[in-house]
Structures are given as structure tokens and as C-alpha cells.
Coordinates of C-alpha atoms and ligand atoms in Angstrom, one line a residue:
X26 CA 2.6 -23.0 -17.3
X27 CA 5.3 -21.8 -15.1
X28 CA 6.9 -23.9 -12.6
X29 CA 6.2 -23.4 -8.6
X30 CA 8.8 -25.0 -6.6
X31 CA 9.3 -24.5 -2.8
X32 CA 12.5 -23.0 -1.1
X33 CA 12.5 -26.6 0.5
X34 CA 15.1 -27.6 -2.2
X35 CA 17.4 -25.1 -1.9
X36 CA 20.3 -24.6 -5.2
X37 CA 23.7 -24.8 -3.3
X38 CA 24.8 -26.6 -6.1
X39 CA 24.1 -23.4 -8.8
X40 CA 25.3 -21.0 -6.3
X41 CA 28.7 -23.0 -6.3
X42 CA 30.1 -23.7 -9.0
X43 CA 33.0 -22.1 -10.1
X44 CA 31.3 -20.3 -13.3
X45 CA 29.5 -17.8 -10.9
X46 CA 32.4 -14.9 -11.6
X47 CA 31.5 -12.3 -9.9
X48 CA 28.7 -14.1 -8.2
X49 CA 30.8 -15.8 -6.8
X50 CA 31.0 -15.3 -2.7
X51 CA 27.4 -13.3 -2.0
X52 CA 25.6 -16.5 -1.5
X53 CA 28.1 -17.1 1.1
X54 CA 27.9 -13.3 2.8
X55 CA 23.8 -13.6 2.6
X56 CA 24.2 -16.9 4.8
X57 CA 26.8 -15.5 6.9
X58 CA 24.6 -12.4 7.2
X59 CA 28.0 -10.3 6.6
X60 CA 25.7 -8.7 3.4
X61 CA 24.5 -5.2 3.2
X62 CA 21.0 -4.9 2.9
X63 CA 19.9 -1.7 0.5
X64 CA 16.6 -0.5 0.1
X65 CA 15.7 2.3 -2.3
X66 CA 12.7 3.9 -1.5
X67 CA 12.0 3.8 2.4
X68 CA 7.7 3.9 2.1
X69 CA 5.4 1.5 3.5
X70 CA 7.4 -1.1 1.9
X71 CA 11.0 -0.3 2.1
X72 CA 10.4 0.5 5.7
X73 CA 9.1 -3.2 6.8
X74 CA 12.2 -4.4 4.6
X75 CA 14.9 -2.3 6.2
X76 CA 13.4 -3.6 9.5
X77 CA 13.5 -7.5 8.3
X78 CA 17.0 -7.2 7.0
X79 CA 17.9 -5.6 10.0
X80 CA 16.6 -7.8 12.2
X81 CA 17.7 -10.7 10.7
X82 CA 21.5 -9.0 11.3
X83 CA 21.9 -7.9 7.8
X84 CA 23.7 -4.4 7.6
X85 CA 21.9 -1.6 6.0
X86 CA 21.9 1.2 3.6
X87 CA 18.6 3.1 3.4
X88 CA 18.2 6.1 0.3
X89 CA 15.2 8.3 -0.3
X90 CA 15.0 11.4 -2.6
X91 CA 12.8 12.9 0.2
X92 CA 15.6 13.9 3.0
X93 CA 13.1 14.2 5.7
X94 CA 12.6 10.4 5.5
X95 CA 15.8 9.8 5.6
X96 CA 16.7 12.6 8.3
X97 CA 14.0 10.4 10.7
X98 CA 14.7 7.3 9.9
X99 CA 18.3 8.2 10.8
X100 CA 16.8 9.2 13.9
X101 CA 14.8 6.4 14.8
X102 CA 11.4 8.2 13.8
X103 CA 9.5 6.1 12.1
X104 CA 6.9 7.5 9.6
X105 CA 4.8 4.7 8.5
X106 CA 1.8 3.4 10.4
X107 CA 2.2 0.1 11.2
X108 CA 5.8 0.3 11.8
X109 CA 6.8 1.2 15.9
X110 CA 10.0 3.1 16.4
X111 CA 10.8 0.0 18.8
X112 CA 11.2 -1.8 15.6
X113 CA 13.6 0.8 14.4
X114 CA 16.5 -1.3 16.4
X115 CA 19.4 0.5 14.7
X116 CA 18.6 4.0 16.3
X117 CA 20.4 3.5 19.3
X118 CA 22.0 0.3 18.9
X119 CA 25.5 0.0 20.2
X120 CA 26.5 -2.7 17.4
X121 CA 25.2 0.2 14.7
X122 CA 28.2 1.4 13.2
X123 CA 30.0 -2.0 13.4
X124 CA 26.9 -3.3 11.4
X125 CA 26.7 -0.6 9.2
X126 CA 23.2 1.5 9.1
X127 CA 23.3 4.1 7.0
X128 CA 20.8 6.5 5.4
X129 CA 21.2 8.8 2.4
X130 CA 19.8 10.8 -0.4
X131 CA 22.8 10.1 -2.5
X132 CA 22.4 6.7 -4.0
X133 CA 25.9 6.7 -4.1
X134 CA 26.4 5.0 -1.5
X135 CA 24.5 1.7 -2.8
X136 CA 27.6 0.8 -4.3
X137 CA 28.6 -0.7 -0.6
X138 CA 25.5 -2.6 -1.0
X139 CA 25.8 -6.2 -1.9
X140 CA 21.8 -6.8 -1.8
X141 CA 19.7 -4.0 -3.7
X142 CA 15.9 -3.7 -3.2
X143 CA 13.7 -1.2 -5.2
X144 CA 10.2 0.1 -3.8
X145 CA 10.0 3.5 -5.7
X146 CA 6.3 4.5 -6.3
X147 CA 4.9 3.2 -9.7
X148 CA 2.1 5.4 -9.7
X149 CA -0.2 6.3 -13.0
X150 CA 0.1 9.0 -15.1
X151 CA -3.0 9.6 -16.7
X152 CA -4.3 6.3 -17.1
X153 CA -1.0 5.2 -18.2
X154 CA 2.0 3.2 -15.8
X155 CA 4.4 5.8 -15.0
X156 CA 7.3 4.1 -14.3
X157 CA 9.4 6.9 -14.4
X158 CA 11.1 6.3 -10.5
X159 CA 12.4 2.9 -11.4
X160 CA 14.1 4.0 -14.4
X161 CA 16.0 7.1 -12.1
X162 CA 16.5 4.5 -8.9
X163 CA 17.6 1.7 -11.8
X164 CA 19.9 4.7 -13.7
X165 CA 21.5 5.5 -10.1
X166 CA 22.3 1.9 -9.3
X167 CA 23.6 1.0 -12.3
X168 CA 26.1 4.1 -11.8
X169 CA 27.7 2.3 -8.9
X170 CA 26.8 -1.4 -10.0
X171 CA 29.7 -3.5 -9.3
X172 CA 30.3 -7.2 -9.7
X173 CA 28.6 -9.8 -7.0
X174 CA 25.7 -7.4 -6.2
X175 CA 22.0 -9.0 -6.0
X176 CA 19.3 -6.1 -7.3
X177 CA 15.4 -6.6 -6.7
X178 CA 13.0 -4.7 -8.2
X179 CA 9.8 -4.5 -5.5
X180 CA 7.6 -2.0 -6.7
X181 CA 4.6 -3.4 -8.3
X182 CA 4.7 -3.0 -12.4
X183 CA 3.6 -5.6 -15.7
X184 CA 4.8 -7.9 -16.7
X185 CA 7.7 -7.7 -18.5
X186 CA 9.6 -4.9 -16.7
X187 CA 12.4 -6.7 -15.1
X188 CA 13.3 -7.7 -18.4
X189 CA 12.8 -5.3 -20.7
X190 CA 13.1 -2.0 -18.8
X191 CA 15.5 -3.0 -15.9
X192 CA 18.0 -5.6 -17.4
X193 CA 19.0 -3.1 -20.1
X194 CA 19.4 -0.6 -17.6
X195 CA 21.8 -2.5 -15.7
X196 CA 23.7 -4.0 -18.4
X197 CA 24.5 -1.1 -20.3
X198 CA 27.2 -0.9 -17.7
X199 CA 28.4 -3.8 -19.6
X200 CA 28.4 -6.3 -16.5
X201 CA 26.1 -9.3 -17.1
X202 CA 23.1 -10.5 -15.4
X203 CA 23.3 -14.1 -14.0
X204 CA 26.9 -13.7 -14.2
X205 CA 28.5 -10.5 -12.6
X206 CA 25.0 -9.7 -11.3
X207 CA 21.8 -11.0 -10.3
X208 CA 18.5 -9.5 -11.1
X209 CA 15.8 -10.5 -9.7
X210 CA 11.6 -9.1 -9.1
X211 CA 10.1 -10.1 -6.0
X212 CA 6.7 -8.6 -5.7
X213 CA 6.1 -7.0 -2.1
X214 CA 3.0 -8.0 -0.4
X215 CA 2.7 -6.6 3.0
X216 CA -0.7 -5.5 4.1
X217 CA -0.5 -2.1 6.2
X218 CA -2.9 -1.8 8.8
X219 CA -3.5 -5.4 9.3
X220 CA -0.4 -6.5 11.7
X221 CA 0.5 -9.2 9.8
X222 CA 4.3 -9.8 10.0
X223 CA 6.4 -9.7 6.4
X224 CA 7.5 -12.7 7.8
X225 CA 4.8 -14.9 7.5
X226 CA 3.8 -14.2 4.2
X227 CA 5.5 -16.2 1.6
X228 CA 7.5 -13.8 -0.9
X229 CA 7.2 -14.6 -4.8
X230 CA 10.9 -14.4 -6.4
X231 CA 12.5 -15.0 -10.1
X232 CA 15.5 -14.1 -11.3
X233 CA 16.3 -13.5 -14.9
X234 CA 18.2 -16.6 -15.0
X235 CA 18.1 -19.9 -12.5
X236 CA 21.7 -18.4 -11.2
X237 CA 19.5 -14.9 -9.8
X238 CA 16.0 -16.6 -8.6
X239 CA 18.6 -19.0 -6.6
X240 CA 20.6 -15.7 -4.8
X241 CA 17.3 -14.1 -4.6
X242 CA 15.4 -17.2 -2.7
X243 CA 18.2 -17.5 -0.5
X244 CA 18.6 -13.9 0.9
X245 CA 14.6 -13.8 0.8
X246 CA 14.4 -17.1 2.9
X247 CA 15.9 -15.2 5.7
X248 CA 13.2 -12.5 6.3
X249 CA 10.1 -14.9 5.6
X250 CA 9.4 -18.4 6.2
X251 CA 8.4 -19.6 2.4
X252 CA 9.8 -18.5 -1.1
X253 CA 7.3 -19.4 -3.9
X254 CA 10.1 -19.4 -7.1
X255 CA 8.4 -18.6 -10.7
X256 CA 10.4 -19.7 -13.6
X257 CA 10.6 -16.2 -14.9
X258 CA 9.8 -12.5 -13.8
X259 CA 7.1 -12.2 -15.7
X260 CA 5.0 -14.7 -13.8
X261 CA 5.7 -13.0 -10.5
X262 CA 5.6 -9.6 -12.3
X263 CA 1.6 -11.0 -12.9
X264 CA 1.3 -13.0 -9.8
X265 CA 0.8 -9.3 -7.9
X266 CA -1.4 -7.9 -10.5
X267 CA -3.5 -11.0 -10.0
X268 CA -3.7 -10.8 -6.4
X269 CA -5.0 -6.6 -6.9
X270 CA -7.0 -7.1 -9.6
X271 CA -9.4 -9.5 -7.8
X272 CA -9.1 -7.6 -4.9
X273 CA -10.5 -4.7 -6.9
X274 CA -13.0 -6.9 -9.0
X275 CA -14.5 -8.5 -5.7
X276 CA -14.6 -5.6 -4.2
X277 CA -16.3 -3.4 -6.9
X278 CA -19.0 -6.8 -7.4
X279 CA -20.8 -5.4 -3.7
X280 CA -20.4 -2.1 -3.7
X281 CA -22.4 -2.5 -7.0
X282 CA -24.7 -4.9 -5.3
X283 CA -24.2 -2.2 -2.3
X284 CA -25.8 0.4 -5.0
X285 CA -28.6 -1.8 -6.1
X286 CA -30.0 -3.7 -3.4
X287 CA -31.8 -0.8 -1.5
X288 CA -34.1 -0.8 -4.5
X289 CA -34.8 -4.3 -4.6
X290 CA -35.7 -4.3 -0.8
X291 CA -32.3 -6.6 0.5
X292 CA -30.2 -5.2 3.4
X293 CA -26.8 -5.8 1.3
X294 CA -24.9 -6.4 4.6
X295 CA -27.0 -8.9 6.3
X296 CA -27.0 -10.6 2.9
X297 CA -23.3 -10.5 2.9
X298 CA -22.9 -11.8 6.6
X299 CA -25.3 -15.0 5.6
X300 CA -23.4 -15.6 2.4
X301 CA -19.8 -15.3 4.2
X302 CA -21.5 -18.4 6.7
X303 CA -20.0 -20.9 3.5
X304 CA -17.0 -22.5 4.3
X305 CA -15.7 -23.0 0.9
X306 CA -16.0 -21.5 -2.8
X307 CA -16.8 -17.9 -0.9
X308 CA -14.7 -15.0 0.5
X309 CA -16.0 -12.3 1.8
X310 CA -15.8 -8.6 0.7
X311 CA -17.2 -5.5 2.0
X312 CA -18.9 -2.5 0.4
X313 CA -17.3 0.8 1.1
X314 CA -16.4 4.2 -0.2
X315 CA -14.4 3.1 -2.7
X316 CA -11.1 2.1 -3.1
X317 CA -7.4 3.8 -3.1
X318 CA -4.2 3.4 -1.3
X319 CA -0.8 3.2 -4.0
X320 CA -2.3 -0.5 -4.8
X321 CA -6.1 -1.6 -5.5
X322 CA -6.7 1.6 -7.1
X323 CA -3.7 1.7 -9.4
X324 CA -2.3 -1.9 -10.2
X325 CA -5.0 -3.1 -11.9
X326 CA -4.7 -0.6 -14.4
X327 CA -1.1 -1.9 -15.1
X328 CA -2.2 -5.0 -16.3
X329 CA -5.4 -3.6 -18.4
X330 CA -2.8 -0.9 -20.0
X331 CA 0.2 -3.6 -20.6
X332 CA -3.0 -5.8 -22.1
X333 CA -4.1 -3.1 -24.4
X334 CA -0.9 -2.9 -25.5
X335 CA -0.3 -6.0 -27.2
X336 CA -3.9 -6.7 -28.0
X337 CA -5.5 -3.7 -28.7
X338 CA -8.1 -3.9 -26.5
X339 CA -7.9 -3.5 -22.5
X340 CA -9.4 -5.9 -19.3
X341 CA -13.0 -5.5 -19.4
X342 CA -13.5 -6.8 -15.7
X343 CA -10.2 -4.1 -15.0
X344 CA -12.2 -1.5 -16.7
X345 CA -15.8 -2.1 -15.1
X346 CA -14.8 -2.6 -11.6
X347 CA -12.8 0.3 -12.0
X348 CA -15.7 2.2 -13.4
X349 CA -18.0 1.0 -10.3
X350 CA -15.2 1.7 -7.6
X351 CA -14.6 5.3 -9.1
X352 CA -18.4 6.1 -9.2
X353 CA -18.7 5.0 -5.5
X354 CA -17.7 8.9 -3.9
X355 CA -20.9 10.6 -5.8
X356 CA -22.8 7.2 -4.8
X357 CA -22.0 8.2 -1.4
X358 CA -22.8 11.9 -1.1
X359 CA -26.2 11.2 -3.1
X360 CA -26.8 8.8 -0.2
X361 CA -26.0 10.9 2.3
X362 CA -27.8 13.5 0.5
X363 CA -30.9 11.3 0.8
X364 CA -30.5 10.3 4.6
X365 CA -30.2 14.2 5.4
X366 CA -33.2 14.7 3.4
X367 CA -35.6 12.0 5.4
X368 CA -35.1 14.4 8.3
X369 CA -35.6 17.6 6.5
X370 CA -32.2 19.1 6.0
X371 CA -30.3 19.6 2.5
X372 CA -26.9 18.7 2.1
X373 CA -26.1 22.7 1.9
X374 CA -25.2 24.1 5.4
X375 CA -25.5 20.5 7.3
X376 CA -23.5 20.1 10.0
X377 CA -21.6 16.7 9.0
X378 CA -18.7 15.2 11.5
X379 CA -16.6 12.8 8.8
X380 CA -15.1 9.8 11.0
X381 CA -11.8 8.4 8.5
X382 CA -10.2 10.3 5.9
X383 CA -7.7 7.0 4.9
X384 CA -8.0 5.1 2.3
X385 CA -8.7 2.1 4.5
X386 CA -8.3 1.6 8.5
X387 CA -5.6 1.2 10.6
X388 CA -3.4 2.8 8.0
X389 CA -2.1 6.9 7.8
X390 CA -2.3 6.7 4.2
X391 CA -4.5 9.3 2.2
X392 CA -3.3 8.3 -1.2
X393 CA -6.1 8.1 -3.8
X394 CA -8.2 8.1 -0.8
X395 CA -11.9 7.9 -1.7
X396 CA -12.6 9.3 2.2
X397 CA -11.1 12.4 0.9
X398 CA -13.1 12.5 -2.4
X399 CA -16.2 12.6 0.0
X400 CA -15.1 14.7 2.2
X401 CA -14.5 17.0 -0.8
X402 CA -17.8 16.5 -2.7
X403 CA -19.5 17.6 0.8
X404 CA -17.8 20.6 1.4
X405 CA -18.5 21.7 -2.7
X406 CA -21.5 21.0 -2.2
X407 CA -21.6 23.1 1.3
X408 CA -21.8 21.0 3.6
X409 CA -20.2 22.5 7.5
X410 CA -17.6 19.8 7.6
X411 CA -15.1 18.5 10.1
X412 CA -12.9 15.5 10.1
X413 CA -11.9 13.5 13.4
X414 CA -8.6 10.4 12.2
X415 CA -6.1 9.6 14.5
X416 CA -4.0 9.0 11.8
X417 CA -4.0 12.0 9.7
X418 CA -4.1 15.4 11.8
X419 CA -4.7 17.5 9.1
X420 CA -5.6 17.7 5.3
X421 CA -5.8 20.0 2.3
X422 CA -9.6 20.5 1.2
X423 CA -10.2 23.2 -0.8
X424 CA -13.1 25.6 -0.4
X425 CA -13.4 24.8 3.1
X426 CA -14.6 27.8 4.8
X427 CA -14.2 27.3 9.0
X428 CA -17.6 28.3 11.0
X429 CA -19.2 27.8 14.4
X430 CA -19.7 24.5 14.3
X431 CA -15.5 24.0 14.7
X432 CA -15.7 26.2 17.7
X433 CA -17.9 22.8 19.8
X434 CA -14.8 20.8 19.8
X435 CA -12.0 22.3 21.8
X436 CA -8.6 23.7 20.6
X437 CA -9.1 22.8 16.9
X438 CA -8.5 24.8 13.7
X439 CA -9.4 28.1 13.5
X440 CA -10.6 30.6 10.8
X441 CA -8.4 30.7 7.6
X442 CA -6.6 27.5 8.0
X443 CA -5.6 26.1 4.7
X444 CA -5.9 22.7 5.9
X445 CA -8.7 21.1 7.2
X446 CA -7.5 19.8 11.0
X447 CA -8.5 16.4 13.0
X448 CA -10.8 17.5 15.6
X449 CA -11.3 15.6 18.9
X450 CA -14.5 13.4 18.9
X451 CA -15.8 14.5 22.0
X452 CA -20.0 14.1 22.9
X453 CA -20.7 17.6 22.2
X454 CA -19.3 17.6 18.6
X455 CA -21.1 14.4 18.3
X456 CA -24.1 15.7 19.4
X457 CA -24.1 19.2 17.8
X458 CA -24.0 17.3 14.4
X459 CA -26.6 16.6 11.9
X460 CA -24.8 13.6 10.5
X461 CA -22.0 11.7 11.3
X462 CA -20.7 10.4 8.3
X463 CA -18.4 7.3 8.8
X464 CA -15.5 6.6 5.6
X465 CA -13.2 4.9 7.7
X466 CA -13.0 1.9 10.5
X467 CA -10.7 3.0 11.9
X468 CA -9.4 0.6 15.6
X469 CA -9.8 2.2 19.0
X470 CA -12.7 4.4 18.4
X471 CA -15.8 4.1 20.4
X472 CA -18.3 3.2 17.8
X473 CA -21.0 2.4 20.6
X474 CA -20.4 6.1 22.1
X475 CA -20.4 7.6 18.1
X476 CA -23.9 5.9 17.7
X477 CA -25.4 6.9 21.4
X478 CA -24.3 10.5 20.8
X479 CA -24.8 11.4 17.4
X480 CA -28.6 12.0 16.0
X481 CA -28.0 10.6 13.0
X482 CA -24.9 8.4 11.9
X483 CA -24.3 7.0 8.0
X484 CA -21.8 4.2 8.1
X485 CA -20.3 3.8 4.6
X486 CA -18.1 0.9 6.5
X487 CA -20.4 -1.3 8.3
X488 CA -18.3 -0.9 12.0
X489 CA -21.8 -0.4 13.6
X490 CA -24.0 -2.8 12.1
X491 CA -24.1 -5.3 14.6
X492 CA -25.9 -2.3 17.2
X493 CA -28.6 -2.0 14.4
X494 CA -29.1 1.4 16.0
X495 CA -32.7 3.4 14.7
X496 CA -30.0 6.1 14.2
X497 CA -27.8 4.4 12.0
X498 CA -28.3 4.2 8.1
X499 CA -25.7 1.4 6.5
X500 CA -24.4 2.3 2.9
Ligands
NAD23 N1 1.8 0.6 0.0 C1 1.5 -0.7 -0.1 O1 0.7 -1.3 0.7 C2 2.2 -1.6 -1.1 C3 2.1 -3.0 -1.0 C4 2.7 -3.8 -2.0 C5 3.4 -3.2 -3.0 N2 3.5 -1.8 -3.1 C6 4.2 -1.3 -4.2 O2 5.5 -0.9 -3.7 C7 6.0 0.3 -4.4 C8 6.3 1.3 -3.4 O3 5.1 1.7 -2.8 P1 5.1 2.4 -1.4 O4 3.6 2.4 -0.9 O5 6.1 1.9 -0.5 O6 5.5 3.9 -1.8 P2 5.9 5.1 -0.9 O7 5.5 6.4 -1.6 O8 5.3 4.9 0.5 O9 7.4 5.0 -0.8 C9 8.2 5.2 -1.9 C10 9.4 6.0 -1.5 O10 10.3 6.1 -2.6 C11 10.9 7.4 -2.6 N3 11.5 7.6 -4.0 C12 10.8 7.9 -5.1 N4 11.6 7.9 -6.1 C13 12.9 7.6 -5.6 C14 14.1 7.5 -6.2 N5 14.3 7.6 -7.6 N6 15.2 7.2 -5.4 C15 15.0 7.1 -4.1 N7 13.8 7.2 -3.5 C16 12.7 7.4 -4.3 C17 9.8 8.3 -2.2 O11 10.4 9.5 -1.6 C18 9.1 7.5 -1.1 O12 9.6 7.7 0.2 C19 4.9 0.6 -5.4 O13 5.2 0.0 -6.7 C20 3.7 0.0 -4.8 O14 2.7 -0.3 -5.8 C21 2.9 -1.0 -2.2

């Protein structure tokens, strides 16, 4: 079993002995906060860490491939959700060039870096981890890696990649890790969308020696308030698979009890509500379109591949709840399909208002996104769609043809578009509707006016089942 010890005993000792080469000195610029904070990959997760770092008074080096990010994030612009250009402090900051912020597409400039974080995509290719993006950011930091840098992999991946894919990298350069350099994997766990600080969420480290999770502890243990040490990578490698993969099971348990309980005669939700009343032994989870994002939907899969791989044979609960959450989309539209039906329309040519395209609320993320799989069922199956999200103004969806129905909501898309486009939610969309069909919860929309203007609302989300509305019809 690996050990768990608390930051509460920190390793001076290790990080002072005179064996540490060219370690030797980076503890000392992480406490003095003279350290340059890089951060490859500047997503929902590099983002919140370049903002930490900075905060904390660490200088910074940003790179992306995509030189739009980095052109804004120069700027001050600040493309994630979540993330307020107020946070952005460097943009206008007098102290900025004597602290050093710096954005790039060149990953050259990492070599001025003494701290290295990595939160490239680790996306699936199909079926299969593609980790493709940390082997190029790993390749173009080991072009510049230098003795006394720290370098953190982030991105989610199985177990086993810090050592096997990442060390080699790096030490083909011939420098050492635990002795020029530390490597270390420190699984990000942020939560878009829900406010929480990255601060007050403790932050899983292990380096590939005790020398690395020591370096790595100590510059994490000034952005959060606890560092949870593992004895090796591999544990903390797992630790975030764990955390997905019963995200994903729990949630994939009710939406299948979401799919069956109609037909034994039990609202699922109020059912839900009374079982989430226990105060121990029970958390709750929600039913729901599915599931997607860059996390639930993927991660799980790492683990069930990386399983299969050794063994043969893959993660049944992986592979069912997978199974369930995929078949959730078609689950929808069918249910649509029969709500439309009890008041005598067919899917074909309804006139459907979609409220969320995101893969969850609160969040401008469309990744995976099974919103957008419904959305595209509907429109195949010719449905008059249009979308209303405050977080995503427009969207590809093929085969959408534009009609009259478009033309009740003011200044919108017009015939021909390519993309679909966010319309405003006013009363008269509302009410020229035959079903409002809600995929996301999105905060600061008016669900009571949704309810008292539409004829018929289907909530795939729950946000209106406290009204219990005649109109409304839960999934
Ligand atoms: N999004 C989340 O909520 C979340 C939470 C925890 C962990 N993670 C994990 O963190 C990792 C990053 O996810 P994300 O959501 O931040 O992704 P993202 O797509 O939002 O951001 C990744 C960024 O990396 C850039 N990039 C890709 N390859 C690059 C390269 N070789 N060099 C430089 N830049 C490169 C992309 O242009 C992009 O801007 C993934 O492994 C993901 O599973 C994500």
C-alpha cells in the first residue's frame, strides 16, 4: 500500500544536502518565490495555474501551440469560463516585466523556466489513450532541459507514464532525474464551473524519487493549502483515474435507474432527493444527458485500456457505465420523442428551443458534449431547432436548415449560416415553441419564466423540479 504523508513534515533536510548537484538552489528560489513558473498548455488547467503561480509572486512563462491563446492571454483576455480577466493580474501590472510574464508558441523559451508544468490534452484516439501531446510538450522540454529545473506532468494519463513515457524522454538528454532534475506527476483537479478555488483543494504529488516529490510538495504548497505525497507516480497517476471513474460509474448507476424507473412507476428524482436525506454511506448523483467534458468521458477509459493491457481483459464497471452514459443521447430524443407524441406532434418539423449545449453548467466547454449529440439527433431527425447558452454563442450542427421559427427571436442567425447561433430567450421564442428541451443548468437563467412561458418544457437536468409544473416532464 502506498504511503500518504501530509506536507506538515516538510523535507528541508533532503532538499539540503550537498548531493543535490544541480538540484541544488531551486528549493531555495521556490521559497524565495525568485522561481519561474512554466506552464505548457494554457486550457482550463494551465490557466488556473498560471494564475496561482502568479499570484503567489512566482514569475511566469506561458506556451501554447494555438497562438490565439497565447496572443490573449498576453493581452489579458482570458478564454476560459471560470477564470475573470481581473485574475489575469499580469496584463497591466507595472511589476510585469521585472517579474517576468511571458507568453509563447516557441517552447523555447521554457529553458528560463526553473518550474515546468504540463496540461497538454490527453485525449482518446479511438478507444485508445493518445498521448501523443505529452510526448511533443515532453520532446520540446527536454530540448532546453537544463540542470535544477522541477518538471510536472498534469495532464491526466495511467499509471505508469511518468515513468515509463516521460523519464526516458527527459533523460535521453543525459541529465538525471532526482539529481540534475526533478520529475514529478501531480494530477490537476480543479472543477470548472463550480468556483471552487485551486487553492483549497489538496494537490496529489510524487516525484520519481523522494529528492523530486520533496521539490514538488514544496513549490505545490504555495498555491494550495494541503499536499497529499504518494510514494510513487503511479499511485497519484491512479489516484485521478479513481476519482473519474467513480464519477462516471455513479453517475451512469441513475441515469440507468433514470431509464428504468418510469416503467416501474417511481419518479427517479424524488427518489433520489429522499435517498440523498442519509447523512452517511450516500452521495448524491444526478441523472442527465450524459456525460463529456476532456474528463468523465475519457479518463476512465485510460485506466480500462492500461488494464487490458497487462491483463487481457478491460474494467467491466469502466465498460458498462460507459455503455449506459453513451446510450443516454438516443435515451433522450426517444423521450422527447414520446413527450411530443402525448400532445400529438412528431419529432419531424417540432418547433424545439434547446436550453445548454455544454457538457455540464456553468462551464463554456462543448467537448464531448452529450448536449450537442442531442441537439444533433433532433435536428437529423427534423426537428426546427434553436439553441439559447450564454456560454457558447454559436456551434457547428450539420444539416441544420434555418426557418421561420428563428425569425421570433430578434437579431439571430439567418438563412445559410453554417453554425447554428445562441438565440436570446425571450417570452415569444418561449412561447412559439412546442418543446423546450432543457440539456444544461446552466446559473442566471430564469427557470420559473422558462416554465411559465413555454407550453411544454422536458428537463433532462432536474433545474425545475422543485415548481412540479403540469408543463414540465423530468427525464
Ligand atoms: N478540463 C478539466 O476540467 C480538467 C480537470 C482535470 C484534469 N484535466 C486534464 O488536464 C489535461 C489538460 O486538459 P485541459 O482541459 O486543460 O485541455 P485544454 O484543451 O483546455 O488545454 C490544453 C492546451 O494545450 C495546448 N497544447 C496541446 N498540445 C500542446 C503542445 N505540444 N505544446 C503546447 N501546447 C499544447 C492546446 O492548444 C490547449 O490550449 C488533460 O489531460 C485533462 O484530462 C482536465
Amino acid at each position: 500500500m502506498a504511503a500518504i504523508w501530509n506536507l506538515a513534515c516538510p523535507a528541508e533536510v533532503e532538499l539540503s544536502g550537498s548531493g543535490l548537484s544541480g538540484l541544488d538552489g531551486l528549493a531555495e528560489r521556490i521559497r524565495e518565490r525568485s522561481a519561474i513558473v512554466g506552464v505548457v498548455g494554457l486550457g482550463y488547467v494551465g490557466v488556473p495555474l498560471l494564475v496561482a503561480a502568479w499570484a503567489e509572486g512566482f514569475g511566469l512563462i506561458g506556451v501554447d501551440s494555438d497562438p490565439e491563446k497565447v496572443k490573449g492571454l498576453r493581452r489579458g483576455h482570458s478564454h476560459i469560463s471560470g477564470v475573470t480577466e481581473a485574475e489575469l493580474g499580469w496584463a497591466g501590472d507595472d511589476l510585469m516585466w521585472e517579474r517576468r510574464a511571458q507568453f509563447s508558441t516557441d517552447p523555447r523559451v521554457l529553458i528560463a523556466a526553473d518550474v515546468i508544468l504540463v496540461a497538454v490534452p490527453t485525449p482518446l484516439r479511438d478507444g485508445t489513450p493518445d498521448l501523443s501531446l505529452v510526448r511533443s510538450a515532453l520532446e520540446d522540454i527536454a530540448a532546453v532541459l537544463r540542470p535544477g529545473q522541477l518538471i510536472v506532468l498534469e495532464s491526466t494519463t495511467y499509471p505508469g507514464t511518468t515513468e515509463e513515457i516521460v523519464r526516458p524522454l527527459l533523460e535521453a538528454t543525459g541529465l538525471v532525474a532526482g539529481h540534475d532534475f526533478a520529475l514529478a506527476y501531480s494530477p490537476e483537479r480543479i472543477n470548472p464551473g463550480d468556483g471552487r478555488r485551486l487553492r483549497d483543494t489538496p494537490k496529489i504529488v510524487a516525484g520519481v524519487t523522494p529528492v523530486d516529490t520533496e521539490l514538488a510538495a514544496l513549490f505545490y504548497g504555495a498555491l494550495v493549502e494541503d499536499v497529499v505525497r504518494t510514494s510513487s507516480p503511479r499511485e497519484a497517476e491512479m489516484a485521478k483515474l479513481i476519482e473519474n471513474t467513480f464519477r462516471q460509474v455513479n453517475i451512469a448507476l441513475v441515469n440507468e435507474l433514470a431509464m428504468i424507473a418510469p416503467s416501474i412507476g417511481v419518479d427517479i428524482w424524488e427518489a433520489l432527493e429522499a435517498a440523498a436525506t442519509k447523512p452517511f454511506g450516500y452521495m448524491p448523483f444526478w441523472p442527465g444527458p450524459g456525460v463529456g467534458g476532456h474528463c468523465i468521458a475519457i479518463d476512465p477509459s485510460y485506466l480500462s485500456w492500461k488494464v487490458e493491457q497487462s491483463l487481457g481483459f478491460g474494467i467491466g464497471f469502466v465498460e458498462h457505465a460507459r455503455a449506459v452514459n453513451n446510450r443516454m443521447p438516443e435515451h433522450v430524443v426517444g423521450r422527447i420523442g414520446d413527450v411530443l407524441n402525448e400532445v400529438g406532434q412528431a419529432v419531424r418539423g417540432s418547433r424545439l428551443v434547446v436550453l445548454g449545449l455544454t457538457y455540464k453548467a456553468g462551464v463554456n466547454d462543448v467537448r464531448e458534449s452529450p448536449a450537442l449529440n442531442v441537439l444533433q439527433r433532433l435536428v437529423a431527425a427534423g426537428a426546427d431547432c434553436v439553441y439559447h447558452d450564454p456560454f457558447v454563442p454559436s456551434v457547428a450542427v450539420s444539416g441544420r436548415r434555418q426557418s421561420d421559427f428563428v425569425k421570433v427571436a430578434p437579431g439571430t442567425a439567418s438563412e445559410g449560416l453554417p453554425r447554428l447561433q445562441s438565440v436570446p430567450l425571450t417570452t415569444e421564442l418561449l412561447a412559439a415553441a412546442d418543446c423546450v428541451v432543457i440539456l444544461a443548468g446552466h446559473p442566471g437563467i430564469d427557470y420559473d419564466a422558462v416554465v411559465e412561458a413555454a407550453p411544454l418544457v422536458f428537463d433532462t437536468v432536474g433545474v425545475t423540479r422543485i415548481r412540479r409544473a403540469g408543463n414540465v416532464v423530468l427525464l
